[in-house]
Amino acid sequence: QAQLVESGGGLVQAGGSLRLSCAASSIIFSSNDMGWYRQAPGKQRELVAIITSGGGTSYADSAKGRFTISRDNAKSTVYLQMNSLKPEDTAVYYCNRRFAPLLSWGQGTQVTVSS
């Protein structure tokens, strides 16, 4: 069964940076478009960044210019470099396939940005 394990979150001051990682197992990682999602308290989960199997990227408006998604197919890992963090970026961050059928969600990694 496919498994997603996110890591790298933490508490950071506004303006700081974090690098999130998501390790995927038991899927043909290199052939999947992947995405980073986030869910803030009381809000729906939203898609933040996408990376295609070919390495193309796209971002939500809230992430453009600040976040960078990348992948290492040899390690079956997708990354999210987050710079210039804002308090509104506070959320639990998850990775998953970009398109259905989604895999079972991992535990996510908490990102908290203090003002």
mmCIF file with all atom_site columns, C-alpha atoms in Angstrom:
data_model
loop_
_atom_site.group_PDB
_atom_site.id
_atom_site.type_symbol
_atom_site.label_atom_id
_atom_site.label_alt_id
_atom_site.label_comp_id
_atom_site.label_asym_id
_atom_site.label_entity_id
_atom_site.label_seq_id
_atom_site.pdbx_PDB_ins_code
_atom_site.Cartn_x
_atom_site.Cartn_y
_atom_site.Cartn_z
_atom_site.occupancy
_atom_site.B_iso_or_equiv
_atom_site.pdbx_formal_charge
_atom_site.auth_seq_id
_atom_site.auth_comp_id
_atom_site.auth_asym_id
_atom_site.auth_atom_id
_atom_site.pdbx_PDB_model_num
ATOM 1   C CA . GLN A 1 1   ? 0.000   0.000  0.000   1.00 0.00 ? 1   GLN A CA 1
ATOM 2   C CA . ALA A 1 2   ? 1.303   3.396  -0.947  1.00 0.00 ? 2   ALA A CA 1
ATOM 3   C CA . GLN A 1 3   ? 2.526   5.528  1.924   1.00 0.00 ? 3   GLN A CA 1
ATOM 4   C CA . LEU A 1 4   ? 3.339   9.213  2.156   1.00 0.00 ? 4   LEU A CA 1
ATOM 5   C CA . VAL A 1 5   ? 5.509   10.565 4.956   1.00 0.00 ? 5   VAL A CA 1
ATOM 6   C CA . GLU A 1 6   ? 5.866   14.320 5.332   1.00 0.00 ? 6   GLU A CA 1
ATOM 7   C CA . SER A 1 7   ? 8.535   16.025 7.423   1.00 0.00 ? 7   SER A CA 1
ATOM 8   C CA . GLY A 1 8   ? 10.348  19.304 7.905   1.00 0.00 ? 8   GLY A CA 1
ATOM 9   C CA . GLY A 1 9   ? 7.692   21.460 9.490   1.00 0.00 ? 9   GLY A CA 1
ATOM 10  C CA . GLY A 1 10  ? 8.184   23.556 12.575  1.00 0.00 ? 10  GLY A CA 1
ATOM 11  C CA . LEU A 1 11  ? 7.775   26.919 14.241  1.00 0.00 ? 11  LEU A CA 1
ATOM 12  C CA . VAL A 1 12  ? 9.329   29.849 12.426  1.00 0.00 ? 12  VAL A CA 1
ATOM 13  C CA . GLN A 1 13  ? 9.069   33.606 12.607  1.00 0.00 ? 13  GLN A CA 1
ATOM 14  C CA . ALA A 1 14  ? 7.485   35.579 9.818   1.00 0.00 ? 14  ALA A CA 1
ATOM 15  C CA . GLY A 1 15  ? 9.985   36.075 7.030   1.00 0.00 ? 15  GLY A CA 1
ATOM 16  C CA . GLY A 1 16  ? 11.724  32.796 7.769   1.00 0.00 ? 16  GLY A CA 1
ATOM 17  C CA . SER A 1 17  ? 12.119  29.669 5.670   1.00 0.00 ? 17  SER A CA 1
ATOM 18  C CA . LEU A 1 18  ? 11.381  25.974 5.901   1.00 0.00 ? 18  LEU A CA 1
ATOM 19  C CA . ARG A 1 19  ? 11.986  23.036 3.586   1.00 0.00 ? 19  ARG A CA 1
ATOM 20  C CA . LEU A 1 20  ? 9.396   20.287 3.637   1.00 0.00 ? 20  LEU A CA 1
ATOM 21  C CA . SER A 1 21  ? 9.993   16.759 2.398   1.00 0.00 ? 21  SER A CA 1
ATOM 22  C CA . CYS A 1 22  ? 7.601   14.023 1.403   1.00 0.00 ? 22  CYS A CA 1
ATOM 23  C CA . ALA A 1 23  ? 8.816   10.485 0.922   1.00 0.00 ? 23  ALA A CA 1
ATOM 24  C CA . ALA A 1 24  ? 6.603   8.183  -1.114  1.00 0.00 ? 24  ALA A CA 1
ATOM 25  C CA . SER A 1 25  ? 6.777   4.453  -1.045  1.00 0.00 ? 25  SER A CA 1
ATOM 26  C CA . SER A 1 26  ? 5.203   1.653  -3.022  1.00 0.00 ? 26  SER A CA 1
ATOM 27  C CA . ILE A 1 27  ? 4.067   3.802  -5.930  1.00 0.00 ? 27  ILE A CA 1
ATOM 28  C CA . ILE A 1 28  ? 5.577   4.415  -9.307  1.00 0.00 ? 28  ILE A CA 1
ATOM 29  C CA . PHE A 1 29  ? 6.688   7.840  -8.110  1.00 0.00 ? 29  PHE A CA 1
ATOM 30  C CA . SER A 1 30  ? 8.362   9.100  -11.253 1.00 0.00 ? 30  SER A CA 1
ATOM 31  C CA . SER A 1 31  ? 5.213   8.720  -13.349 1.00 0.00 ? 31  SER A CA 1
ATOM 32  C CA . ASN A 1 32  ? 2.979   10.676 -10.972 1.00 0.00 ? 32  ASN A CA 1
ATOM 33  C CA . ASP A 1 33  ? 2.264   14.375 -10.914 1.00 0.00 ? 33  ASP A CA 1
ATOM 34  C CA . MET A 1 34  ? 2.557   15.367 -7.270  1.00 0.00 ? 34  MET A CA 1
ATOM 35  C CA . GLY A 1 35  ? 1.234   18.201 -5.189  1.00 0.00 ? 35  GLY A CA 1
ATOM 36  C CA . TRP A 1 36  ? 1.687   19.890 -1.859  1.00 0.00 ? 36  TRP A CA 1
ATOM 37  C CA . TYR A 1 37  ? -1.545  20.675 -0.055  1.00 0.00 ? 37  TYR A CA 1
ATOM 38  C CA . ARG A 1 38  ? -2.238  22.481 3.198   1.00 0.00 ? 38  ARG A CA 1
ATOM 39  C CA . GLN A 1 39  ? -5.070  22.701 5.654   1.00 0.00 ? 39  GLN A CA 1
ATOM 40  C CA . ALA A 1 40  ? -5.399  25.533 8.134   1.00 0.00 ? 40  ALA A CA 1
ATOM 41  C CA . PRO A 1 41  ? -7.659  25.221 11.193  1.00 0.00 ? 41  PRO A CA 1
ATOM 42  C CA . GLY A 1 42  ? -11.293 25.558 10.225  1.00 0.00 ? 42  GLY A CA 1
ATOM 43  C CA . LYS A 1 43  ? -10.512 25.673 6.512   1.00 0.00 ? 43  LYS A CA 1
ATOM 44  C CA . GLN A 1 44  ? -10.665 23.236 3.641   1.00 0.00 ? 44  GLN A CA 1
ATOM 45  C CA . ARG A 1 45  ? -7.549  21.581 2.342   1.00 0.00 ? 45  ARG A CA 1
ATOM 46  C CA . GLU A 1 46  ? -6.082  23.545 -0.540  1.00 0.00 ? 46  GLU A CA 1
ATOM 47  C CA . LEU A 1 47  ? -3.561  22.775 -3.236  1.00 0.00 ? 47  LEU A CA 1
ATOM 48  C CA . VAL A 1 48  ? -0.453  24.925 -2.909  1.00 0.00 ? 48  VAL A CA 1
ATOM 49  C CA . ALA A 1 49  ? 1.992   23.670 -5.508  1.00 0.00 ? 49  ALA A CA 1
ATOM 50  C CA . ILE A 1 50  ? 2.178   21.076 -8.266  1.00 0.00 ? 50  ILE A CA 1
ATOM 51  C CA . ILE A 1 51  ? 5.041   19.332 -9.995  1.00 0.00 ? 51  ILE A CA 1
ATOM 52  C CA . THR A 1 52  ? 4.472   17.160 -13.032 1.00 0.00 ? 52  THR A CA 1
ATOM 53  C CA . SER A 1 53  ? 6.262   13.920 -13.760 1.00 0.00 ? 53  SER A CA 1
ATOM 54  C CA . GLY A 1 54  ? 8.361   15.920 -16.232 1.00 0.00 ? 54  GLY A CA 1
ATOM 55  C CA . GLY A 1 55  ? 9.294   18.579 -13.690 1.00 0.00 ? 55  GLY A CA 1
ATOM 56  C CA . GLY A 1 56  ? 6.890   21.324 -14.691 1.00 0.00 ? 56  GLY A CA 1
ATOM 57  C CA . THR A 1 57  ? 5.612   23.381 -11.788 1.00 0.00 ? 57  THR A CA 1
ATOM 58  C CA . SER A 1 58  ? 2.684   25.598 -10.931 1.00 0.00 ? 58  SER A CA 1
ATOM 59  C CA . TYR A 1 59  ? 1.612   27.400 -7.788  1.00 0.00 ? 59  TYR A CA 1
ATOM 60  C CA . ALA A 1 60  ? -1.383  28.844 -6.061  1.00 0.00 ? 60  ALA A CA 1
ATOM 61  C CA . ASP A 1 61  ? -1.371  32.630 -6.086  1.00 0.00 ? 61  ASP A CA 1
ATOM 62  C CA . SER A 1 62  ? -0.618  32.609 -2.351  1.00 0.00 ? 62  SER A CA 1
ATOM 63  C CA . ALA A 1 63  ? 2.588   30.670 -2.975  1.00 0.00 ? 63  ALA A CA 1
ATOM 64  C CA . LYS A 1 64  ? 3.916   32.278 -6.127  1.00 0.00 ? 64  LYS A CA 1
ATOM 65  C CA . GLY A 1 65  ? 7.324   33.870 -5.735  1.00 0.00 ? 65  GLY A CA 1
ATOM 66  C CA . ARG A 1 66  ? 7.827   32.406 -2.258  1.00 0.00 ? 66  ARG A CA 1
ATOM 67  C CA . PHE A 1 67  ? 7.493   28.620 -2.556  1.00 0.00 ? 67  PHE A CA 1
ATOM 68  C CA . THR A 1 68  ? 9.422   26.238 -4.792  1.00 0.00 ? 68  THR A CA 1
ATOM 69  C CA . ILE A 1 69  ? 8.393   22.635 -5.378  1.00 0.00 ? 69  ILE A CA 1
ATOM 70  C CA . SER A 1 70  ? 10.919  20.091 -6.591  1.00 0.00 ? 70  SER A CA 1
ATOM 71  C CA . ARG A 1 71  ? 11.322  16.340 -6.788  1.00 0.00 ? 71  ARG A CA 1
ATOM 72  C CA . ASP A 1 72  ? 13.991  13.675 -6.689  1.00 0.00 ? 72  ASP A CA 1
ATOM 73  C CA . ASN A 1 73  ? 12.687  10.638 -8.518  1.00 0.00 ? 73  ASN A CA 1
ATOM 74  C CA . ALA A 1 74  ? 15.644  8.519  -7.439  1.00 0.00 ? 74  ALA A CA 1
ATOM 75  C CA . LYS A 1 75  ? 14.623  9.087  -3.819  1.00 0.00 ? 75  LYS A CA 1
ATOM 76  C CA . SER A 1 76  ? 10.861  9.077  -4.473  1.00 0.00 ? 76  SER A CA 1
ATOM 77  C CA . THR A 1 77  ? 10.731  12.373 -2.622  1.00 0.00 ? 77  THR A CA 1
ATOM 78  C CA . VAL A 1 78  ? 9.068   15.690 -3.301  1.00 0.00 ? 78  VAL A CA 1
ATOM 79  C CA . TYR A 1 79  ? 10.153  18.902 -1.604  1.00 0.00 ? 79  TYR A CA 1
ATOM 80  C CA . LEU A 1 80  ? 8.643   22.292 -0.847  1.00 0.00 ? 80  LEU A CA 1
ATOM 81  C CA . GLN A 1 81  ? 11.016  25.142 -0.165  1.00 0.00 ? 81  GLN A CA 1
ATOM 82  C CA . MET A 1 82  ? 9.102   27.909 1.572   1.00 0.00 ? 82  MET A CA 1
ATOM 83  C CA . ASN A 1 83  ? 10.627  31.357 1.904   1.00 0.00 ? 83  ASN A CA 1
ATOM 84  C CA . SER A 1 84  ? 9.296   34.664 3.211   1.00 0.00 ? 84  SER A CA 1
ATOM 85  C CA . LEU A 1 85  ? 6.794   32.804 5.341   1.00 0.00 ? 85  LEU A CA 1
ATOM 86  C CA . LYS A 1 86  ? 3.726   34.625 6.606   1.00 0.00 ? 86  LYS A CA 1
ATOM 87  C CA . PRO A 1 87  ? 1.423   33.890 9.560   1.00 0.00 ? 87  PRO A CA 1
ATOM 88  C CA . GLU A 1 88  ? -1.293  32.941 7.051   1.00 0.00 ? 88  GLU A CA 1
ATOM 89  C CA . ASP A 1 89  ? 0.922   30.080 5.868   1.00 0.00 ? 89  ASP A CA 1
ATOM 90  C CA . THR A 1 90  ? 0.282   28.364 9.202   1.00 0.00 ? 90  THR A CA 1
ATOM 91  C CA . ALA A 1 91  ? -1.275  24.986 8.423   1.00 0.00 ? 91  ALA A CA 1
ATOM 92  C CA . VAL A 1 92  ? -0.673  21.276 8.276   1.00 0.00 ? 92  VAL A CA 1
ATOM 93  C CA . TYR A 1 93  ? 1.071   20.491 4.993   1.00 0.00 ? 93  TYR A CA 1
ATOM 94  C CA . TYR A 1 94  ? 0.510   17.276 3.075   1.00 0.00 ? 94  TYR A CA 1
ATOM 95  C CA . CYS A 1 95  ? 1.671   15.811 -0.199  1.00 0.00 ? 95  CYS A CA 1
ATOM 96  C CA . ASN A 1 96  ? -0.296  13.584 -2.526  1.00 0.00 ? 96  ASN A CA 1
ATOM 97  C CA . ARG A 1 97  ? -0.897  12.869 -6.156  1.00 0.00 ? 97  ARG A CA 1
ATOM 98  C CA . ARG A 1 98  ? -2.134  15.820 -8.153  1.00 0.00 ? 98  ARG A CA 1
ATOM 99  C CA . PHE A 1 99  ? -4.975  13.876 -9.735  1.00 0.00 ? 99  PHE A CA 1
ATOM 100 C CA . ALA A 1 100 ? -7.444  11.281 -8.501  1.00 0.00 ? 100 ALA A CA 1
ATOM 101 C CA . PRO A 1 101 ? -7.301  8.669  -7.313  1.00 0.00 ? 101 PRO A CA 1
ATOM 102 C CA . LEU A 1 102 ? -5.478  10.246 -4.406  1.00 0.00 ? 102 LEU A CA 1
ATOM 103 C CA . LEU A 1 103 ? -3.413  8.105  -2.135  1.00 0.00 ? 103 LEU A CA 1
ATOM 104 C CA . SER A 1 104 ? -4.205  7.732  1.542   1.00 0.00 ? 104 SER A CA 1
ATOM 105 C CA . TRP A 1 105 ? -3.185  10.951 3.267   1.00 0.00 ? 105 TRP A CA 1
ATOM 106 C CA . GLY A 1 106 ? -0.093  10.922 5.430   1.00 0.00 ? 106 GLY A CA 1
ATOM 107 C CA . GLN A 1 107 ? 0.067   12.489 8.856   1.00 0.00 ? 107 GLN A CA 1
ATOM 108 C CA . GLY A 1 108 ? 1.195   15.808 7.438   1.00 0.00 ? 108 GLY A CA 1
ATOM 109 C CA . THR A 1 109 ? 3.724   18.192 8.910   1.00 0.00 ? 109 THR A CA 1
ATOM 110 C CA . GLN A 1 110 ? 2.741   21.227 10.970  1.00 0.00 ? 110 GLN A CA 1
ATOM 111 C CA . VAL A 1 111 ? 4.016   24.622 9.909   1.00 0.00 ? 111 VAL A CA 1
ATOM 112 C CA . THR A 1 112 ? 3.474   27.461 12.342  1.00 0.00 ? 112 THR A CA 1
ATOM 113 C CA . VAL A 1 113 ? 4.533   30.995 11.456  1.00 0.00 ? 113 VAL A CA 1
ATOM 114 C CA . SER A 1 114 ? 4.600   33.522 14.261  1.00 0.00 ? 114 SER A CA 1
ATOM 115 C CA . SER A 1 115 ? 4.195   37.234 13.678  1.00 0.00 ? 115 SER A CA 1
#
